[in-house]
């Protein structure tokens, strides 16, 4: 072929201009940075006309910083939603046609201080609250209403938070790494602070305030003592200055041994007067720089961290010493109940209850004990922690994990609202039927003075904040539930999709369907029927065979207990009797293997491989069915996503579509790993209708080992 | 004061609308993402008219992927520069008024394959080269020319790279952390690959190609064996697919013990036939996925990494075994000379020379030995490595460090071109005067077949790529020098500032002045007169007192040797005699303390505290003068930056201004730490005219200890 002919031929297939190079340098796709605060232009002309009637001005009566944030947000939002710049004024007298903020200091409504009302009055939209913070939350609620293009005819919204401390926990280390973070590096740039204040801190604060989150713990619970140095307190203060404008208090995790390592004292014994004085002075030093400092979060005598037990003292001794230091201030002490001692004969399930229940009533009123939703550690499914309901004299906060430590990192789509709701809606029966975990946590059951909901953050410096675009929904869901735990998973999903991805109804339905099923799908290929913790190493790849650890509960086999007879952890009276930590009504749900709901079966029972289950299948058949249909359901997720394609931004579409491909591949990996491993015990073929794995167990183990290498 | 009065008072001071919230959610400042490829609109009307004459079409004769990248870049650039969309066509015959690519396959010019010519011909701008890659480089050169608004009358540019392998080394770990990285997390998202290919990879490739960089080593030299697994090879291939479009070859760092740890062999002995077979098969496996794979980079028997010496073999044995595996392919083996054994009596300065010079002539032709610019480890100033010139039969590449491991991380502005140039321009005298390191590295001195310049990358997933906005200039400078080491530091700075920050001449002069002095300023407050390595721990805070380490050269006192007599490391014949590794002409420069230039004085001599120096001051006085004037010069840098303010983007201005504040604070910290510490030996007051430090040495040590805590 001559060169001339080649050129001719080529000209036939190569015409026009190729598309511009991909990548943000030249493209303008949605990179996810704006989260659910995109304020896309209102397209419904009737609705737009309604809204425009109230855009003569924004009435901000006083100068407070938080009110200013609310005004600015409203101005930004209205500009984007309606294309109109609305002026902010404090001299609006009896003008109408605007949006007006009204602080009702004297109002004796049932509203909590942070609650708000939005209604039409005097020809204005009036956002009222007892506090500036309430106005800010009301403003975000109004903007959410408008983003959803809902009518404002007869507008009347009133809402109050059910929980007082609504908090993110960042497991961020001072070197910028994030423990269990899958969305890049820490947002907090300690080496640049205090002089340089990254503009992103403000966007972080806005996003949280839009959900009603009012606290943030900046550093990892495996804490560095350096945060207690003057050098770092000043850095923290610079972050707190930004948070304050959005009604968010700043908290720190503390290293219990800091009096020794940082203070140079001979001990960190909480009953030692020098130690007590050191903490008092330290807290005073912090309040000097951060007058609205939130308090301390403490992980003590847990997974090797120091604590009061190092000196023969109790968790209450440790917590109360810190609480004493906070007495002159508003701050609180949040003490984690995530503890489990190394004991070859113990059931880790029971550890937190055993250590904490005897301390009920011994904690200072400034202490809240923070309890993980389940008894082990953020598994894809856990029964609720038996601590809930069993410490009536001690405010118990709940700790959820938003970051996907055990939920496939940033490559598996798992919508977590159903996990949070499952715990909150669980009935402890401690004061009879209806004594849900939610009522424990919101204080209505035991009359706690202080109530708390905490979420371990999934944020990082990735452009889209959370790595997986759909993981933004988990941050959103946590925040919304911390404000109102009665919202449904579906409602939150619909809201988030409309604000963030698409207002198209049909597309929205496909995406919310995907989201709402995603957790069960993940559980099916990962830990069905009550399996748990098939990881050690990096918490990523399947390792159900892992049987070496420095302590028995740091192996995988400890949790599933597979043997030639069957599978599962007997926690009935014939086993560890962990079930006895629950009320009889709960025990009845779970103590009979024939009646235990399948999602919890292997949490509480060692079940024979050939045992017939309520589905009519044997345990082995049911397991295989879950592994196979779970992995195949990822294909269904891909289909749902593709059905929404034409109503999605191309960049967001591609990002999620590619991650779903990874999820599909990894789901097959999980399926094959489990099936082949459990088959060595069950000694049965893969049930008819499913194709046996093509890889051998050894090949899979080798592929997993790759992820365990340095 | 009544409420009414308050409101009235308030209305006087609070009028109009506050500015919109800061932060990218609402602001549109320059976030630095676009680097030097902003293509800001041409403002000079005469020049614009000139350019517009050649915008009838872009003539891309054939379909090659790299040509397509060039066309697309040109189209994007012209659109932004001139506001005109120029069509790309392959059927342009004898049309004029366009920009035409011309591959000159048969041309027997002196041009190297990657070189290019740009000239006016036949009414077109013609970019010609022997290769597609050369066209791409020429296109970027043309766009640079246009960004600088230079005339194209009589346009005639020809350029060829002086070095064949122009490469970034990423010290990125598979978990996303970056060893010595200060700009966020790794760009490479291993958990998402291969399915998800982050659009940012392409912008990375464009930025590098725009400088002529043609290779990238994706992973840390402290390498994980996992990159040799099929799982990871497929991931790497997905990145390589993006790089290929921009003429960039992908390389991997390898873990020398991989045959054992990954392959399951009983040994990794390079002379073992099984091991040799394993590597051959491994390399074949890689080429199956990545047909243009670049090769391996190896850190062996260095700082605890495994290597051939574990089996009594030499570096040459190890390197040659790998080279053998590459024989059927284009790839190469880059073997690092950064070695230093633990030996209490040795001078670490001499280690690399002692191990490598005896191996000259023993390496396979496919091996390049990569030598750090200086004999120790990327200090703010080092003499050139004595290896340069002393291995005439072995291609020696140079390794520079772009990331600021010892240059103040991301909070100190240090423009590095002068560091790179200082090494390249050093005369080794091995073939008489003029035998510069540059001529060793570009192969002209010894006739090396393969030549290499490598830079340890300073990129991360920070929005602006490099953390400190001015650190982008270091990436830029490395790339430009790797193409043409004869460019001056000033020329490169001017270019970068004009492309990236401002075209205003006066503002540009202030910024380039700041940049060009920045390295000497840093040296003055950090390691003046030839001091080195006053860090251990995190390489951030001053620790000249650090005297505990598992080996003597892992302390700070090893390097400065302060005592009651004086300061500095005697490397003359009376000391370690490291000087003997240089040619006599070089020795003469440095062996007489009275004649040694001050920048190198303490590198080679132990000097008495009261010794009068060429400045007329005693050593102690000179040191203090440097520490004080160095730290104060940061104020001058702040002034220069402020003088450019009105011609800078507000976001970029603020970012750098804030970092300069941090730098000022930290420079004072360095000054005080050094002065107080050295004073314990010199026992002299701070010279008149300088205020003694207000802190005590103990206080400073405590503040440093904060940075050494977990």
PDB file of C-alpha atoms in Angstrom, chain B residues 72-204:
ATOM      1  CA  UNK B  72      -6.056  18.228  20.531  1.00  0.00           C
ATOM      2  CA  UNK B  73      -3.658  20.208  22.672  1.00  0.00           C
ATOM      3  CA  UNK B  74      -3.212  22.730  19.899  1.00  0.00           C
ATOM      4  CA  UNK B  75      -6.942  23.002  19.404  1.00  0.00           C
ATOM      5  CA  UNK B  76      -7.513  23.492  23.142  1.00  0.00           C
ATOM      6  CA  UNK B  77      -4.669  25.991  23.368  1.00  0.00           C
ATOM      7  CA  UNK B  78      -5.719  28.076  20.359  1.00  0.00           C
ATOM      8  CA  UNK B  79      -9.292  28.173  21.577  1.00  0.00           C
ATOM      9  CA  UNK B  80      -8.194  29.623  24.893  1.00  0.00           C
ATOM     10  CA  UNK B  81      -5.431  31.855  23.531  1.00  0.00           C
ATOM     11  CA  UNK B  82      -7.348  33.258  20.603  1.00  0.00           C
ATOM     12  CA  UNK B  83     -10.969  32.400  21.283  1.00  0.00           C
ATOM     13  CA  UNK B  84     -11.232  30.479  18.040  1.00  0.00           C
ATOM     14  CA  UNK B  85     -12.006  26.811  17.477  1.00  0.00           C
ATOM     15  CA  UNK B  86      -9.613  25.585  14.818  1.00  0.00           C
ATOM     16  CA  UNK B  87     -10.593  22.413  13.004  1.00  0.00           C
ATOM     17  CA  UNK B  88      -8.275  19.466  12.753  1.00  0.00           C
ATOM     18  CA  UNK B  89      -7.999  17.922   9.326  1.00  0.00           C
ATOM     19  CA  UNK B  90      -5.912  15.353   7.563  1.00  0.00           C
ATOM     20  CA  UNK B  91      -6.816  16.527   4.079  1.00  0.00           C
ATOM     21  CA  UNK B  92      -5.103  19.853   3.776  1.00  0.00           C
ATOM     22  CA  UNK B  93      -3.062  19.238   0.626  1.00  0.00           C
ATOM     23  CA  UNK B  94      -1.449  22.533  -0.320  1.00  0.00           C
ATOM     24  CA  UNK B  95      -3.688  24.736   1.785  1.00  0.00           C
ATOM     25  CA  UNK B  96      -2.082  27.596   3.592  1.00  0.00           C
ATOM     26  CA  UNK B  97      -2.952  29.616   6.678  1.00  0.00           C
ATOM     27  CA  UNK B  98      -2.805  26.691   9.056  1.00  0.00           C
ATOM     28  CA  UNK B  99      -0.539  24.914  11.466  1.00  0.00           C
ATOM     29  CA  UNK B 100       0.773  21.742   9.911  1.00  0.00           C
ATOM     30  CA  UNK B 101       2.478  18.714  11.384  1.00  0.00           C
ATOM     31  CA  UNK B 102       5.117  17.058   9.244  1.00  0.00           C
ATOM     32  CA  UNK B 103       6.798  13.771  10.002  1.00  0.00           C
ATOM     33  CA  UNK B 104      10.208  13.740   8.319  1.00  0.00           C
ATOM     34  CA  UNK B 105      11.009  10.064   8.445  1.00  0.00           C
ATOM     35  CA  UNK B 106      13.803  10.240   5.899  1.00  0.00           C
ATOM     36  CA  UNK B 107      15.290  13.561   6.960  1.00  0.00           C
ATOM     37  CA  UNK B 108      18.977  13.257   7.701  1.00  0.00           C
ATOM     38  CA  UNK B 109      19.231  16.322   9.840  1.00  0.00           C
ATOM     39  CA  UNK B 110      21.324  16.350  13.003  1.00  0.00           C
ATOM     40  CA  UNK B 111      18.092  16.324  14.908  1.00  0.00           C
ATOM     41  CA  UNK B 112      17.567  13.531  17.394  1.00  0.00           C
ATOM     42  CA  UNK B 113      14.385  11.476  16.959  1.00  0.00           C
ATOM     43  CA  UNK B 114      12.529  13.460  19.566  1.00  0.00           C
ATOM     44  CA  UNK B 115      13.764  16.837  18.332  1.00  0.00           C
ATOM     45  CA  UNK B 116      11.574  19.251  16.429  1.00  0.00           C
ATOM     46  CA  UNK B 117      11.616  22.233  14.131  1.00  0.00           C
ATOM     47  CA  UNK B 118       9.050  24.988  13.953  1.00  0.00           C
ATOM     48  CA  UNK B 119       9.123  27.370  11.010  1.00  0.00           C
ATOM     49  CA  UNK B 120       7.003  29.251   8.512  1.00  0.00           C
ATOM     50  CA  UNK B 121       6.714  27.488   5.198  1.00  0.00           C
ATOM     51  CA  UNK B 122       4.184  27.523   2.366  1.00  0.00           C
ATOM     52  CA  UNK B 123       2.029  29.992   4.261  1.00  0.00           C
ATOM     53  CA  UNK B 124       1.754  27.644   7.220  1.00  0.00           C
ATOM     54  CA  UNK B 125       3.407  27.199  10.557  1.00  0.00           C
ATOM     55  CA  UNK B 126       5.077  23.835  10.142  1.00  0.00           C
ATOM     56  CA  UNK B 127       6.008  21.684  13.099  1.00  0.00           C
ATOM     57  CA  UNK B 128       8.264  18.908  11.898  1.00  0.00           C
ATOM     58  CA  UNK B 129      10.090  16.007  13.469  1.00  0.00           C
ATOM     59  CA  UNK B 130      11.255  12.510  12.734  1.00  0.00           C
ATOM     60  CA  UNK B 131       8.730  11.211  15.233  1.00  0.00           C
ATOM     61  CA  UNK B 132       5.234  11.822  16.500  1.00  0.00           C
ATOM     62  CA  UNK B 133       6.753  12.517  19.864  1.00  0.00           C
ATOM     63  CA  UNK B 134       8.896  15.278  18.413  1.00  0.00           C
ATOM     64  CA  UNK B 135       5.766  16.827  16.888  1.00  0.00           C
ATOM     65  CA  UNK B 136       4.111  16.777  20.285  1.00  0.00           C
ATOM     66  CA  UNK B 137       7.111  18.507  21.874  1.00  0.00           C
ATOM     67  CA  UNK B 138       7.185  21.023  19.046  1.00  0.00           C
ATOM     68  CA  UNK B 139       3.496  21.713  19.538  1.00  0.00           C
ATOM     69  CA  UNK B 140       4.006  22.435  23.205  1.00  0.00           C
ATOM     70  CA  UNK B 141       6.975  24.671  22.286  1.00  0.00           C
ATOM     71  CA  UNK B 142       4.786  26.581  19.838  1.00  0.00           C
ATOM     72  CA  UNK B 143       2.054  26.979  22.431  1.00  0.00           C
ATOM     73  CA  UNK B 144       4.636  28.176  24.962  1.00  0.00           C
ATOM     74  CA  UNK B 145       5.859  30.698  22.410  1.00  0.00           C
ATOM     75  CA  UNK B 146       2.314  31.946  21.957  1.00  0.00           C
ATOM     76  CA  UNK B 147       1.594  32.035  25.692  1.00  0.00           C
ATOM     77  CA  UNK B 148       4.598  34.315  26.012  1.00  0.00           C
ATOM     78  CA  UNK B 149       3.056  36.487  23.270  1.00  0.00           C
ATOM     79  CA  UNK B 150       6.212  36.413  21.187  1.00  0.00           C
ATOM     80  CA  UNK B 151       6.168  37.320  17.526  1.00  0.00           C
ATOM     81  CA  UNK B 152       6.127  34.591  14.921  1.00  0.00           C
ATOM     82  CA  UNK B 153       7.653  36.747  12.231  1.00  0.00           C
ATOM     83  CA  UNK B 154      10.584  34.802  10.862  1.00  0.00           C
ATOM     84  CA  UNK B 155       9.707  31.995  13.238  1.00  0.00           C
ATOM     85  CA  UNK B 156      12.420  29.351  13.338  1.00  0.00           C
ATOM     86  CA  UNK B 157      12.859  27.178  16.359  1.00  0.00           C
ATOM     87  CA  UNK B 158      14.797  23.927  16.448  1.00  0.00           C
ATOM     88  CA  UNK B 159      15.453  21.912  19.525  1.00  0.00           C
ATOM     89  CA  UNK B 160      16.608  18.438  20.458  1.00  0.00           C
ATOM     90  CA  UNK B 161      16.809  16.853  23.874  1.00  0.00           C
ATOM     91  CA  UNK B 162      20.316  16.474  25.261  1.00  0.00           C
ATOM     92  CA  UNK B 163      19.374  13.482  27.395  1.00  0.00           C
ATOM     93  CA  UNK B 164      17.489  10.427  26.195  1.00  0.00           C
ATOM     94  CA  UNK B 165      15.627   9.264  29.311  1.00  0.00           C
ATOM     95  CA  UNK B 166      13.904  12.179  31.055  1.00  0.00           C
ATOM     96  CA  UNK B 167      12.087  10.689  33.909  1.00  0.00           C
ATOM     97  CA  UNK B 168      10.069  11.308  37.040  1.00  0.00           C
ATOM     98  CA  UNK B 169      10.537   8.932  39.964  1.00  0.00           C
ATOM     99  CA  UNK B 170       7.451   8.659  42.132  1.00  0.00           C
ATOM    100  CA  UNK B 171       8.067   7.482  45.660  1.00  0.00           C
ATOM    101  CA  UNK B 172       4.428   6.474  45.854  1.00  0.00           C
ATOM    102  CA  UNK B 173       3.353   3.498  47.921  1.00  0.00           C
ATOM    103  CA  UNK B 174       0.530   1.130  47.010  1.00  0.00           C
ATOM    104  CA  UNK B 175      -1.545   2.351  49.968  1.00  0.00           C
ATOM    105  CA  UNK B 176      -1.638   5.840  48.489  1.00  0.00           C
ATOM    106  CA  UNK B 177       0.920   7.430  50.791  1.00  0.00           C
ATOM    107  CA  UNK B 178       3.928   9.128  49.250  1.00  0.00           C
ATOM    108  CA  UNK B 179       7.304   8.797  50.901  1.00  0.00           C
ATOM    109  CA  UNK B 180       8.573  12.353  51.300  1.00  0.00           C
ATOM    110  CA  UNK B 181       5.498  13.723  49.563  1.00  0.00           C
ATOM    111  CA  UNK B 182       3.956  16.971  50.749  1.00  0.00           C
ATOM    112  CA  UNK B 183       1.191  17.478  48.243  1.00  0.00           C
ATOM    113  CA  UNK B 184      -1.427  14.994  49.305  1.00  0.00           C
ATOM    114  CA  UNK B 185      -1.889  11.410  48.363  1.00  0.00           C
ATOM    115  CA  UNK B 186      -0.599   9.496  45.376  1.00  0.00           C
ATOM    116  CA  UNK B 187      -2.102  10.300  42.012  1.00  0.00           C
ATOM    117  CA  UNK B 188      -2.257   6.570  41.294  1.00  0.00           C
ATOM    118  CA  UNK B 189      -5.398   4.959  42.618  1.00  0.00           C
ATOM    119  CA  UNK B 190      -4.432   1.316  42.690  1.00  0.00           C
ATOM    120  CA  UNK B 191      -7.673   0.103  44.248  1.00  0.00           C
ATOM    121  CA  UNK B 192      -9.688   1.687  41.453  1.00  0.00           C
ATOM    122  CA  UNK B 193      -7.534   0.447  38.603  1.00  0.00           C
ATOM    123  CA  UNK B 194      -7.704  -0.996  36.018  1.00  0.00           C
ATOM    124  CA  UNK B 195     -11.416  -0.403  35.484  1.00  0.00           C
ATOM    125  CA  UNK B 196     -11.445   3.178  36.657  1.00  0.00           C
ATOM    126  CA  UNK B 197      -8.909   5.434  34.984  1.00  0.00           C
ATOM    127  CA  UNK B 198      -8.881   8.765  36.762  1.00  0.00           C
ATOM    128  CA  UNK B 199      -9.125  11.609  34.215  1.00  0.00           C
ATOM    129  CA  UNK B 200      -6.316  13.283  36.119  1.00  0.00           C
ATOM    130  CA  UNK B 201      -3.803  10.772  34.739  1.00  0.00           C
ATOM    131  CA  UNK B 202      -4.192  12.420  31.375  1.00  0.00           C
ATOM    132  CA  UNK B 203      -3.576  15.897  32.728  1.00  0.00           C
ATOM    133  CA  UNK B 204      -0.488  14.547  34.459  1.00  0.00           C
TER     134      UNK B 204
END
